[in-house]
C-alpha positions as semicolon CSV with decimal commas, in nm:
position;residue;x (nm);y (nm);z (nm)
1;M;0,728;2,030;4,805
2;Q;0,672;2,159;4,457
3;Q;0,888;2,345;4,214
4;T;0,749;2,591;3,963
5;I;0,917;2,622;3,624
6;T;0,831;2,908;3,391
7;Y;0,859;2,847;3,019
8;T;0,853;3,148;2,790
9;L;0,709;3,070;2,450
10;L;0,749;3,288;2,146
11;I;0,405;3,281;1,984
12;T;0,426;3,494;1,671
13;C;0,675;3,675;1,452
14;V;0,600;3,935;1,187
15;L;0,808;3,951;0,871
16;L;0,881;4,310;0,771
17;L;1,020;4,399;0,432
18;S;1,221;4,714;0,389
19;S;1,483;4,827;0,138
20;C;1,515;4,472;-0,004
21;K;1,621;4,345;0,340
22;T;1,435;4,101;0,564
23;H;1,373;4,196;0,928
24;Y;1,207;3,992;1,203
25;S;1,022;4,172;1,479
26;K;0,897;4,011;1,801
27;V;0,545;4,132;1,851
28;S;0,397;3,924;2,133
29;Y;0,486;3,678;2,406
30;E;0,292;3,449;2,627
31;T;0,411;3,281;2,944
32;E;0,273;2,975;3,113
33;N;0,356;2,826;3,452
34;L;0,387;2,448;3,455
35;T;0,397;2,265;3,787
36;V;0,626;1,964;3,821
37;S;0,585;1,744;4,125
38;E;0,878;1,564;4,287
39;S;0,647;1,265;4,323
40;L;0,715;1,199;3,953
41;N;1,058;1,070;4,051
42;S;0,908;0,793;4,260
43;L;0,661;0,719;3,980
44;D;0,951;0,684;3,734
45;N;1,120;0,437;3,968
46;E;0,802;0,231;3,990
47;V;0,775;0,219;3,610
48;V;1,139;0,112;3,580
49;Q;1,086;-0,170;3,830
50;I;0,790;-0,297;3,628
51;Y;0,979;-0,263;3,300
52;L;1,310;-0,426;3,397
53;P;1,193;-0,792;3,396
54;Y;1,041;-0,750;3,049
55;K;1,356;-0,573;2,929
56;S;1,562;-0,870;3,042
57;I;1,335;-1,115;2,859
58;L;1,341;-0,902;2,543
59;E;1,719;-0,868;2,545
60;K;1,759;-1,242;2,594
61;D;1,541;-1,315;2,290
62;M;1,703;-1,048;2,074
63;N;2,048;-1,192;2,151
64;R;1,937;-1,546;2,069
65;V;2,147;-1,708;1,794
66;I;1,919;-1,846;1,523
67;S;2,165;-1,936;1,248
68;V;2,521;-1,917;1,120
69;S;2,624;-1,764;0,788
70;E;2,927;-1,882;0,593
71;T;2,991;-1,530;0,466
72;E;2,880;-1,171;0,513
73;M;2,595;-1,079;0,282
74;E;2,563;-0,722;0,156
75;K;2,313;-0,570;-0,084
76;D;2,420;-0,431;-0,419
77;K;2,295;-0,392;-0,775
78;P;2,216;-0,536;-1,020
79;E;2,227;-0,840;-0,790
80;S;2,413;-0,941;-0,475
81;L;2,446;-1,215;-0,218
82;L;2,195;-1,049;0,012
83;T;1,931;-0,951;-0,243
84;N;1,943;-1,297;-0,401
85;F;1,934;-1,472;-0,064
86;L;1,624;-1,281;0,049
87;A;1,441;-1,322;-0,282
88;D;1,513;-1,696;-0,290
89;L;1,409;-1,733;0,074
90;L;1,084;-1,551;-0,001
91;I;0,992;-1,769;-0,297
92;E;1,084;-2,086;-0,105
93;E;0,873;-1,990;0,195
94;G;0,597;-1,864;-0,032
95;K;0,572;-2,205;-0,196
96;K;0,554;-2,375;0,143
97;E;0,281;-2,137;0,256
98;A;0,078;-2,199;-0,060
99;V;0,093;-2,574;0,005
100;R;0,004;-2,539;0,375
101;E;-0,298;-2,325;0,295
102;G;-0,407;-2,537;-0,002
103;L;-0,407;-2,238;-0,236
104;G;-0,369;-2,450;-0,547
105;F;-0,078;-2,258;-0,698
106;Q;0,294;-2,197;-0,657
107;P;0,449;-1,850;-0,687
108;E;0,686;-1,827;-0,983
109;I;0,836;-1,488;-0,891
110;S;0,947;-1,317;-0,572
111;F;1,029;-0,954;-0,500
112;Y;1,152;-0,767;-0,196
113;N;1,221;-0,398;-0,250
114;Y;1,587;-0,297;-0,231
115;F;1,536;0,003;-0,003
116;G;1,343;-0,210;0,245
117;I;1,666;-0,396;0,323
118;L;1,836;-0,184;0,589
119;S;2,145;-0,377;0,696
120;N;2,371;-0,671;0,611
121;I;2,369;-1,031;0,728
122;P;2,699;-1,080;0,913
123;E;2,939;-1,367;0,872
124;G;2,915;-1,614;1,160
125;E;2,641;-1,616;1,421
126;I;2,313;-1,442;1,338
127;T;2,082;-1,323;1,614
128;V;1,718;-1,221;1,621
129;E;1,838;-0,863;1,661
130;D;2,030;-0,889;1,332
131;I;1,706;-0,971;1,150
132;F;1,519;-0,686;1,319
133;E;1,792;-0,451;1,200
134;L;1,774;-0,604;0,853
135;M;1,397;-0,557;0,831
136;P;1,250;-0,338;1,105
137;F;0,922;-0,288;0,918
138;E;0,597;-0,472;0,988
139;N;0,551;-0,579;0,626
140;E;0,345;-0,892;0,560
141;M;0,391;-1,162;0,298
142;V;0,132;-1,148;0,019
143;F;0,063;-1,324;-0,310
144;L;-0,022;-1,123;-0,622
145;R;-0,184;-1,251;-0,941
146;L;-0,038;-1,051;-1,230
147;T;-0,053;-1,058;-1,608
148;G;0,255;-1,110;-1,822
149;E;0,227;-0,747;-1,933
150;Q;0,228;-0,632;-1,570
151;I;0,534;-0,848;-1,501
152;K;0,709;-0,675;-1,794
153;V;0,622;-0,331;-1,654
154;F;0,748;-0,439;-1,311
155;L;1,078;-0,571;-1,447
156;D;1,127;-0,258;-1,657
157;I;1,105;-0,059;-1,332
158;V;1,361;-0,292;-1,174
159;A;1,585;-0,248;-1,479
160;S;1,552;0,131;-1,472
161;N;1,666;0,121;-1,108
162;G;1,971;-0,085;-1,199
163;G;1,851;-0,407;-1,034
164;D;1,676;-0,525;-0,719
165;S;1,589;-0,825;-0,502
166;V;1,405;-1,066;-0,734
167;G;1,370;-1,442;-0,755
168;G;1,239;-1,683;-1,017
169;V;1,339;-1,459;-1,307
170;R;1,641;-1,387;-1,524
171;F;1,685;-1,093;-1,759
172;K;1,927;-0,850;-1,919
173;I;1,921;-0,475;-1,863
174;S;1,942;-0,295;-2,196
175;E;1,898;0,082;-2,216
176;G;1,707;0,083;-1,887
177;K;1,465;-0,192;-1,995
178;A;1,432;-0,561;-1,905
179;E;1,505;-0,779;-2,207
180;R;1,529;-1,154;-2,273
181;I;1,315;-1,226;-1,968
182;L;1,282;-1,578;-1,834
183;V;1,026;-1,675;-1,568
184;A;1,087;-2,013;-1,404
185;G;1,321;-2,090;-1,693
186;K;1,071;-2,007;-1,968
187;P;1,035;-1,691;-2,181
188;L;0,793;-1,440;-2,034
189;N;0,450;-1,473;-2,200
190;L;0,271;-1,138;-2,203
191;N;-0,063;-1,318;-2,237
192;E;0,000;-1,552;-1,943
193;K;-0,084;-1,496;-1,576
194;Y;0,168;-1,537;-1,294
195;W;0,177;-1,553;-0,915
196;M;0,426;-1,338;-0,726
197;V;0,516;-1,346;-0,356
198;T;0,616;-1,009;-0,214
199;N;0,529;-0,771;0,071
200;D;0,214;-0,569;0,130
201;Y;0,400;-0,238;0,110
202;V;0,494;-0,272;-0,256
203;A;0,168;-0,456;-0,328
204;N;-0,011;-0,132;-0,242
205;G;0,210;0,080;-0,467
206;G;0,513;0,148;-0,247
207;S;0,859;0,193;-0,404
208;S;0,699;0,324;-0,725
209;M;0,523;-0,009;-0,787
210;Q;0,184;0,134;-0,882
211;V;0,156;-0,148;-1,136
212;F;0,087;-0,387;-0,847
213;T;-0,226;-0,193;-0,752
214;Q;-0,373;-0,309;-1,085
215;R;-0,327;-0,675;-0,987
216;L;-0,587;-0,936;-1,071
217;K;-0,591;-1,067;-0,715
218;M;-0,409;-1,040;-0,382
219;I;-0,393;-1,292;-0,098
220;N;-0,252;-1,172;0,234
221;T;-0,093;-1,445;0,448
222;N;-0,104;-1,214;0,755
223;K;0,251;-1,327;0,833
224;K;0,527;-1,075;0,897
225;I;0,810;-1,126;0,651
226;R;1,058;-1,068;0,933
227;N;0,903;-1,360;1,123
228;V;0,911;-1,573;0,809
229;I;1,285;-1,504;0,779
230;I;1,348;-1,583;1,146
231;K;1,158;-1,913;1,119
232;H;1,349;-2,002;0,801
233;L;1,682;-1,943;0,974
234;E;1,575;-2,140;1,281
235;D;1,478;-2,435;1,060
236;K;1,821;-2,425;0,895
237;Q;1,984;-2,416;1,236
238;E;1,789;-2,721;1,354
239;K;1,907;-2,913;1,048
240;G;2,267;-2,809;1,112
241;E;2,278;-2,612;0,787
242;K;2,469;-2,286;0,751
243;L;2,340;-2,001;0,539
244;T;2,486;-1,970;0,192
245;A;2,417;-1,740;-0,101
246;K;2,549;-1,677;-0,449
247;T;2,521;-1,443;-0,742
248;D;2,405;-1,633;-1,048
249;G;2,359;-1,376;-1,323
250;R;1,982;-1,350;-1,280
251;I;2,016;-0,978;-1,356
252;S;2,298;-0,856;-1,576
253;N;2,381;-0,555;-1,788
254;E;2,389;-0,612;-2,160
């Protein structure tokens, strides 16, 4: 048995102007008959039966506890527990990756864009789902080779935004500019070259970071930052270590 459903679609409208008033006039219609078979119901049931086992597996993994945090971490500016934690995690894991791959350098700076952080890290148990909510994007970890002048431009953008998620640097915000900049504990040298670990989104100019598109070099690790975070938390869990974070004055207003 089949049921026939008729959908009436309004195709065009003509805007008529008269006496400074706007009028809308319906000028044409078109109807189309769409046939819906009851057999679709049985097809839906078949799809559900195929899907359910995978749904169960997915839910089990998403609910898996991968770490424990001593405190709730929220993002804020100029710095915060969450932005500092993520930036420090990124530079730590970036250094490990550089060693594993024999790249011959260590990143001095890390950056994860503020608006790419979509939720908090809760106090207590942290699940895989928490990290997916924190970073639902498929961004990958990359290394950028930048000049000291480009680092200054980058940090001026961070300063103009009131702060962000950065690691390996310290500076003061003065009149919307980054001043008294330290990189790895040393004054920024505009003539020097530095390695940064960040994500491919900002590396390609996202979040107003066009300066990164002028980089000297980029190396893509092809590793999702979300997966890097999950692995980092799992490693902490295996060692019996809880997550901690602190604000340390890396960015402050002058």
